[in-house]
Amino acid sequence: MQPEKKPKLAIWKFASCDGCQLSLLDCEDELLAVAEKVEIANFPEASSTVLKGPYDISLVEGSITTLHDAERIQKVRNLSKYLITIGACANAGGIQALRNFKDVKEFTSAVYANPAFISTLDRSTPIAQHVRVDFELQGCPINKYQLLEVINAMLNGRRPNTPPYSVCVECKMRQTVCVMVANGTPCLGPVTHAGCNALCPSYQRNCFGCYGPKETPNTASLGAQWEEMGKSKPELVRAFRSFNAYAEAFRKESRSHER
């Protein structure tokens, strides 16, 4: 009898820092269990071996920033049964999407000695603006246990079980005192996806929104509360323009304080 054919898993990188790919390698013992269930067919971060597609699951890290990327993601989509975007870059354009609020030529002229050699799109855009995405896993970087859950769900034909609630819920579960109520520290926790186990508030620091806007975030209410706390318009703009600056809810809120 021939051995059972394993589903093929591929990991793809676009404009990013590689942090979300490293979350898979950080699984360590759990990665062995993944390797028993799937064939890791394309993972340049871990191996030079590349097996031809099609692939059952593709994990895509990074945003689209060049014409070459825009063409390549179409090929990835065509090769993939399920395409899962991982991290802030793939889901919201990442830190590099800060350029979307300005003229990119200003940045290339300031940074590069020969800006004429730089070929880039005007905007850094999420993968979903170019191809159909089957699931978006939030984080900067992603939570490795959530990643394992998503892979497991896709292999078994079910919807991934990831939390839709905010970081505030994680604070409550950890019995962490609210930094905004207790200390008057502006915090993005009320409008940010859970997934980090409220890491920053557990050290008496504010949430920076690494996991992007939660489902139905009331950013206008939070912005109004920050203004009552004495925060200026420029401070509000900067707060919503970090890892997930171009996510729709954060983008709209930051722009509302520019006018």
mmCIF file of C-alpha atoms in Angstrom:
data_model
loop_
_atom_site.group_PDB
_atom_site.id
_atom_site.type_symbol
_atom_site.label_atom_id
_atom_site.label_comp_id
_atom_site.label_asym_id
_atom_site.label_seq_id
_atom_site.Cartn_x
_atom_site.Cartn_y
_atom_site.Cartn_z
ATOM 1 C CA MET A 1 0.000 0.000 0.000
ATOM 2 C CA GLN A 2 1.209 3.491 -0.814
ATOM 3 C CA PRO A 3 1.442 5.918 2.121
ATOM 4 C CA GLU A 4 -1.418 8.399 2.532
ATOM 5 C CA LYS A 5 -0.733 11.616 0.651
ATOM 6 C CA LYS A 6 -0.386 14.578 3.008
ATOM 7 C CA PRO A 7 -1.908 17.999 2.265
ATOM 8 C CA LYS A 8 0.673 20.486 1.018
ATOM 9 C CA LEU A 9 1.425 23.634 3.044
ATOM 10 C CA ALA A 10 3.185 26.650 1.486
ATOM 11 C CA ILE A 11 4.374 29.856 3.160
ATOM 12 C CA TRP A 12 4.840 32.982 1.046
ATOM 13 C CA LYS A 13 6.555 36.266 1.841
ATOM 14 C CA PHE A 14 5.788 39.699 0.427
ATOM 15 C CA ALA A 15 6.752 43.094 1.957
ATOM 16 C CA SER A 16 7.216 42.291 5.645
ATOM 17 C CA CYS A 17 9.714 41.682 8.441
ATOM 18 C CA ASP A 18 9.343 37.841 8.545
ATOM 19 C CA GLY A 19 8.042 37.950 12.138
ATOM 20 C CA CYS A 20 4.825 36.089 11.358
ATOM 21 C CA GLN A 21 6.667 33.318 9.510
ATOM 22 C CA LEU A 22 8.946 32.967 12.527
ATOM 23 C CA SER A 23 5.836 32.395 14.672
ATOM 24 C CA LEU A 24 5.424 29.079 12.883
ATOM 25 C CA LEU A 25 9.029 28.125 13.641
ATOM 26 C CA ASP A 26 8.485 29.234 17.254
ATOM 27 C CA CYS A 27 5.920 26.453 17.594
ATOM 28 C CA GLU A 28 8.882 24.085 18.192
ATOM 29 C CA ASP A 29 7.289 20.893 19.601
ATOM 30 C CA GLU A 30 3.933 21.717 18.024
ATOM 31 C CA LEU A 31 5.657 22.116 14.645
ATOM 32 C CA LEU A 32 6.520 18.415 14.726
ATOM 33 C CA ALA A 33 2.826 17.628 15.049
ATOM 34 C CA VAL A 34 2.079 19.922 12.103
ATOM 35 C CA ALA A 35 4.770 18.204 10.042
ATOM 36 C CA GLU A 36 3.079 14.853 10.715
ATOM 37 C CA LYS A 37 -0.198 16.081 9.249
ATOM 38 C CA VAL A 38 0.989 18.225 6.332
ATOM 39 C CA GLU A 39 3.853 18.292 3.883
ATOM 40 C CA ILE A 40 5.690 21.624 4.211
ATOM 41 C CA ALA A 41 6.213 22.069 0.500
ATOM 42 C CA ASN A 42 7.389 25.674 0.251
ATOM 43 C CA PHE A 43 8.925 27.505 3.208
ATOM 44 C CA PRO A 44 12.082 29.454 2.208
ATOM 45 C CA GLU A 45 12.499 30.722 5.796
ATOM 46 C CA ALA A 46 13.140 27.145 6.931
ATOM 47 C CA SER A 47 14.249 25.131 3.906
ATOM 48 C CA SER A 48 15.614 25.562 0.385
ATOM 49 C CA THR A 49 13.511 22.616 -0.791
ATOM 50 C CA VAL A 50 10.511 23.715 -2.856
ATOM 51 C CA LEU A 51 7.875 21.272 -4.085
ATOM 52 C CA LYS A 52 5.624 22.224 -6.961
ATOM 53 C CA GLY A 53 1.996 23.158 -6.361
ATOM 54 C CA PRO A 54 -0.896 23.153 -6.233
ATOM 55 C CA TYR A 55 -1.020 23.641 -2.468
ATOM 56 C CA ASP A 56 -3.832 22.802 -0.071
ATOM 57 C CA ILE A 57 -3.023 25.694 2.293
ATOM 58 C CA SER A 58 -1.012 28.826 1.611
ATOM 59 C CA LEU A 59 0.005 31.174 4.422
ATOM 60 C CA VAL A 60 0.798 34.641 3.087
ATOM 61 C CA GLU A 61 2.823 37.200 5.031
ATOM 62 C CA GLY A 62 3.392 40.764 3.863
ATOM 63 C CA SER A 63 1.711 43.517 1.860
ATOM 64 C CA ILE A 64 1.683 44.304 -1.845
ATOM 65 C CA THR A 65 4.086 47.169 -2.580
ATOM 66 C CA THR A 66 5.366 46.570 -6.130
ATOM 67 C CA LEU A 67 3.912 45.626 -9.494
ATOM 68 C CA HIS A 68 5.848 42.361 -9.314
ATOM 69 C CA ASP A 69 4.160 41.555 -5.993
ATOM 70 C CA ALA A 70 0.731 42.329 -7.461
ATOM 71 C CA GLU A 71 1.378 39.834 -10.244
ATOM 72 C CA ARG A 72 2.914 37.190 -7.968
ATOM 73 C CA ILE A 73 -0.014 37.121 -5.512
ATOM 74 C CA GLN A 74 -2.323 36.217 -8.404
ATOM 75 C CA LYS A 75 -0.143 33.173 -9.096
ATOM 76 C CA VAL A 76 -0.166 32.206 -5.413
ATOM 77 C CA ARG A 77 -3.961 32.418 -5.334
ATOM 78 C CA ASN A 78 -4.250 30.206 -8.425
ATOM 79 C CA LEU A 79 -1.993 27.586 -6.825
ATOM 80 C CA SER A 80 -3.832 27.517 -3.475
ATOM 81 C CA LYS A 81 -6.992 25.780 -2.310
ATOM 82 C CA TYR A 82 -7.064 27.890 0.873
ATOM 83 C CA LEU A 83 -5.210 31.195 1.166
ATOM 84 C CA ILE A 84 -4.725 32.540 4.683
ATOM 85 C CA THR A 85 -3.187 35.949 5.315
ATOM 86 C CA ILE A 86 -1.112 36.224 8.485
ATOM 87 C CA GLY A 87 -0.249 39.434 10.280
ATOM 88 C CA ALA A 88 -0.772 43.182 10.049
ATOM 89 C CA CYS A 89 1.175 43.600 6.788
ATOM 90 C CA ALA A 90 -0.902 41.043 4.890
ATOM 91 C CA ASN A 91 -4.197 42.170 6.430
ATOM 92 C CA ALA A 92 -3.807 45.962 6.586
ATOM 93 C CA GLY A 93 -0.670 46.980 4.690
ATOM 94 C CA GLY A 94 1.541 47.044 7.812
ATOM 95 C CA ILE A 95 3.870 49.781 8.995
ATOM 96 C CA GLN A 96 4.826 50.390 5.374
ATOM 97 C CA ALA A 97 1.240 51.553 4.736
ATOM 98 C CA LEU A 98 2.091 54.772 6.580
ATOM 99 C CA ARG A 99 3.302 55.960 3.198
ATOM 100 C CA ASN A 100 -0.304 55.759 1.971
ATOM 101 C CA PHE A 101 -1.056 58.997 3.788
ATOM 102 C CA LYS A 102 1.643 60.901 1.878
ATOM 103 C CA ASP A 103 3.283 61.057 -1.533
ATOM 104 C CA VAL A 104 5.646 58.063 -1.695
ATOM 105 C CA LYS A 105 8.061 60.098 -3.844
ATOM 106 C CA GLU A 106 8.783 62.296 -0.822
ATOM 107 C CA PHE A 107 10.042 59.258 1.080
ATOM 108 C CA THR A 108 12.120 57.766 -1.721
ATOM 109 C CA SER A 109 13.779 61.148 -2.315
ATOM 110 C CA ALA A 110 14.627 61.483 1.375
ATOM 111 C CA VAL A 111 15.871 57.924 1.915
ATOM 112 C CA TYR A 112 17.600 56.828 -1.302
ATOM 113 C CA ALA A 113 20.614 58.419 -2.975
ATOM 114 C CA ASN A 114 19.226 57.441 -6.382
ATOM 115 C CA PRO A 115 15.412 57.410 -6.054
ATOM 116 C CA ALA A 116 15.053 56.950 -9.823
ATOM 117 C CA PHE A 117 16.124 53.323 -9.305
ATOM 118 C CA ILE A 118 13.220 52.632 -6.937
ATOM 119 C CA SER A 119 10.187 50.996 -8.524
ATOM 120 C CA THR A 120 7.236 50.870 -6.165
ATOM 121 C CA LEU A 121 3.478 51.286 -6.119
ATOM 122 C CA ASP A 122 1.998 54.449 -4.638
ATOM 123 C CA ARG A 123 0.385 52.438 -1.831
ATOM 124 C CA SER A 124 1.103 49.455 0.360
ATOM 125 C CA THR A 125 -2.073 47.369 0.241
ATOM 126 C CA PRO A 126 -3.381 44.248 1.972
ATOM 127 C CA ILE A 127 -3.625 40.953 0.134
ATOM 128 C CA ALA A 128 -7.437 41.024 0.147
ATOM 129 C CA GLN A 129 -7.399 44.050 -2.151
ATOM 130 C CA HIS A 130 -5.843 41.862 -4.854
ATOM 131 C CA VAL A 131 -7.193 38.329 -4.449
ATOM 132 C CA ARG A 132 -9.819 36.351 -2.551
ATOM 133 C CA VAL A 133 -8.688 35.503 0.978
ATOM 134 C CA ASP A 134 -10.183 32.570 2.883
ATOM 135 C CA PHE A 135 -9.192 33.742 6.364
ATOM 136 C CA GLU A 136 -7.317 36.662 7.925
ATOM 137 C CA LEU A 137 -5.259 35.925 11.038
ATOM 138 C CA GLN A 138 -4.483 39.107 12.960
ATOM 139 C CA GLY A 139 -1.350 40.110 14.862
ATOM 140 C CA CYS A 140 2.033 41.805 14.677
ATOM 141 C CA PRO A 141 3.311 39.165 14.956
ATOM 142 C CA ILE A 142 0.562 36.557 14.987
ATOM 143 C CA ASN A 143 -0.158 34.266 17.937
ATOM 144 C CA LYS A 144 1.409 30.864 17.196
ATOM 145 C CA TYR A 145 -1.423 28.976 18.926
ATOM 146 C CA GLN A 146 -3.990 30.801 16.824
ATOM 147 C CA LEU A 147 -1.966 29.848 13.744
ATOM 148 C CA LEU A 148 -2.072 26.165 14.721
ATOM 149 C CA GLU A 149 -5.836 26.474 15.247
ATOM 150 C CA VAL A 150 -6.326 27.977 11.788
ATOM 151 C CA ILE A 151 -4.244 25.257 10.092
ATOM 152 C CA ASN A 152 -6.159 22.584 12.023
ATOM 153 C CA ALA A 153 -9.497 24.125 11.045
ATOM 154 C CA MET A 154 -8.630 24.331 7.354
ATOM 155 C CA LEU A 155 -7.442 20.719 7.303
ATOM 156 C CA ASN A 156 -10.712 19.594 8.879
ATOM 157 C CA GLY A 157 -13.056 21.790 6.852
ATOM 158 C CA ARG A 158 -14.321 23.970 9.688
ATOM 159 C CA ARG A 159 -14.292 27.646 10.620
ATOM 160 C CA PRO A 160 -11.272 28.667 12.749
ATOM 161 C CA ASN A 161 -12.084 29.414 16.370
ATOM 162 C CA THR A 162 -10.281 32.696 17.051
ATOM 163 C CA PRO A 163 -11.542 35.340 19.500
ATOM 164 C CA PRO A 164 -13.626 38.188 18.018
ATOM 165 C CA TYR A 165 -13.578 40.196 21.253
ATOM 166 C CA SER A 166 -11.228 42.954 22.394
ATOM 167 C CA VAL A 167 -8.036 43.065 24.433
ATOM 168 C CA CYS A 168 -10.147 44.400 27.328
ATOM 169 C CA VAL A 169 -11.677 40.932 27.726
ATOM 170 C CA GLU A 170 -8.201 39.439 28.027
ATOM 171 C CA CYS A 171 -7.364 42.031 30.692
ATOM 172 C CA LYS A 172 -10.430 40.976 32.656
ATOM 173 C CA MET A 173 -9.529 37.273 32.340
ATOM 174 C CA ARG A 174 -6.016 38.038 33.618
ATOM 175 C CA GLN A 175 -7.448 40.271 36.366
ATOM 176 C CA THR A 176 -5.296 43.098 35.059
ATOM 177 C CA VAL A 177 -6.283 46.533 36.303
ATOM 178 C CA CYS A 178 -7.417 48.802 33.460
ATOM 179 C CA VAL A 179 -4.572 51.221 32.723
ATOM 180 C CA MET A 180 -6.965 53.770 31.231
ATOM 181 C CA VAL A 181 -9.328 53.829 34.208
ATOM 182 C CA ALA A 182 -6.706 53.504 36.937
ATOM 183 C CA ASN A 183 -3.858 55.546 35.498
ATOM 184 C CA GLY A 184 -5.416 57.703 32.792
ATOM 185 C CA THR A 185 -3.221 56.013 30.170
ATOM 186 C CA PRO A 186 -4.721 56.156 26.652
ATOM 187 C CA CYS A 187 -5.152 52.565 25.490
ATOM 188 C CA LEU A 188 -6.323 50.994 22.215
ATOM 189 C CA GLY A 189 -7.461 47.840 24.014
ATOM 190 C CA PRO A 190 -11.218 48.549 23.702
ATOM 191 C CA VAL A 191 -11.058 48.548 19.880
ATOM 192 C CA THR A 192 -8.280 45.978 19.285
ATOM 193 C CA HIS A 193 -8.593 42.253 18.529
ATOM 194 C CA ALA A 194 -7.624 39.911 21.340
ATOM 195 C CA GLY A 195 -4.767 37.475 20.786
ATOM 196 C CA CYS A 196 -1.770 38.775 22.734
ATOM 197 C CA ASN A 197 -3.175 37.849 26.175
ATOM 198 C CA ALA A 198 -3.148 41.571 27.048
ATOM 199 C CA LEU A 199 0.638 41.568 27.205
ATOM 200 C CA CYS A 200 1.270 45.327 27.373
ATOM 201 C CA PRO A 201 -1.437 46.182 29.950
ATOM 202 C CA SER A 202 -0.091 43.391 32.169
ATOM 203 C CA TYR A 203 3.072 45.519 32.421
ATOM 204 C CA GLN A 204 1.085 48.711 33.062
ATOM 205 C CA ARG A 205 1.499 49.869 29.473
ATOM 206 C CA ASN A 206 -1.174 50.834 26.986
ATOM 207 C CA CYS A 207 -2.253 48.587 24.109
ATOM 208 C CA PHE A 208 -0.745 49.724 20.795
ATOM 209 C CA GLY A 209 -3.252 47.926 18.558
ATOM 210 C CA CYS A 210 -0.916 45.207 17.247
ATOM 211 C CA TYR A 211 -3.824 42.880 16.445
ATOM 212 C CA GLY A 212 -5.820 45.436 14.488
ATOM 213 C CA PRO A 213 -9.407 46.591 14.929
ATOM 214 C CA LYS A 214 -11.799 44.100 16.500
ATOM 215 C CA GLU A 215 -15.202 43.371 15.012
ATOM 216 C CA THR A 216 -17.431 46.488 15.092
ATOM 217 C CA PRO A 217 -14.912 48.725 16.938
ATOM 218 C CA ASN A 218 -16.284 52.008 18.301
ATOM 219 C CA THR A 219 -13.190 54.049 17.501
ATOM 220 C CA ALA A 220 -15.123 57.349 17.510
ATOM 221 C CA SER A 221 -16.165 56.825 21.128
ATOM 222 C CA LEU A 222 -12.626 55.916 22.153
ATOM 223 C CA GLY A 223 -11.221 58.941 20.333
ATOM 224 C CA ALA A 224 -13.713 61.206 22.105
ATOM 225 C CA GLN A 225 -12.713 59.704 25.457
ATOM 226 C CA TRP A 226 -9.041 60.374 24.742
ATOM 227 C CA GLU A 227 -9.835 63.990 23.904
ATOM 228 C CA GLU A 228 -11.600 64.326 27.259
ATOM 229 C CA MET A 229 -8.407 62.996 28.829
ATOM 230 C CA GLY A 230 -6.517 65.890 27.250
ATOM 231 C CA LYS A 231 -4.973 64.221 24.205
ATOM 232 C CA SER A 232 -4.412 66.493 21.195
ATOM 233 C CA LYS A 233 -5.514 65.837 17.617
ATOM 234 C CA PRO A 234 -1.940 65.013 16.459
ATOM 235 C CA GLU A 235 -1.579 62.523 19.328
ATOM 236 C CA LEU A 236 -4.804 60.804 18.281
ATOM 237 C CA VAL A 237 -3.658 60.615 14.678
ATOM 238 C CA ARG A 238 -0.365 58.998 15.711
ATOM 239 C CA ALA A 239 -2.099 56.536 18.048
ATOM 240 C CA PHE A 240 -4.204 55.064 15.258
ATOM 241 C CA ARG A 241 -1.311 55.038 12.774
ATOM 242 C CA SER A 242 0.969 52.236 13.829
ATOM 243 C CA PHE A 243 1.003 48.546 12.941
ATOM 244 C CA ASN A 244 -2.486 48.573 11.428
ATOM 245 C CA ALA A 245 -2.647 52.178 10.223
ATOM 246 C CA TYR A 246 -4.455 51.346 6.983
ATOM 247 C CA ALA A 247 -7.053 49.014 8.488
ATOM 248 C CA GLU A 248 -10.361 50.677 7.617
ATOM 249 C CA ALA A 249 -11.525 51.506 11.156
ATOM 250 C CA PHE A 250 -8.157 52.900 12.260
ATOM 251 C CA ARG A 251 -7.620 54.742 8.976
ATOM 252 C CA LYS A 252 -10.976 56.515 9.173
ATOM 253 C CA GLU A 253 -10.505 57.472 12.811
ATOM 254 C CA SER A 254 -7.026 58.902 12.281
ATOM 255 C CA ARG A 255 -8.217 60.936 9.303
ATOM 256 C CA SER A 256 -11.157 62.287 11.277
ATOM 257 C CA HIS A 257 -8.673 64.001 13.620
ATOM 258 C CA GLU A 258 -6.696 65.540 10.761
ATOM 259 C CA ARG A 259 -9.597 67.666 9.571
#
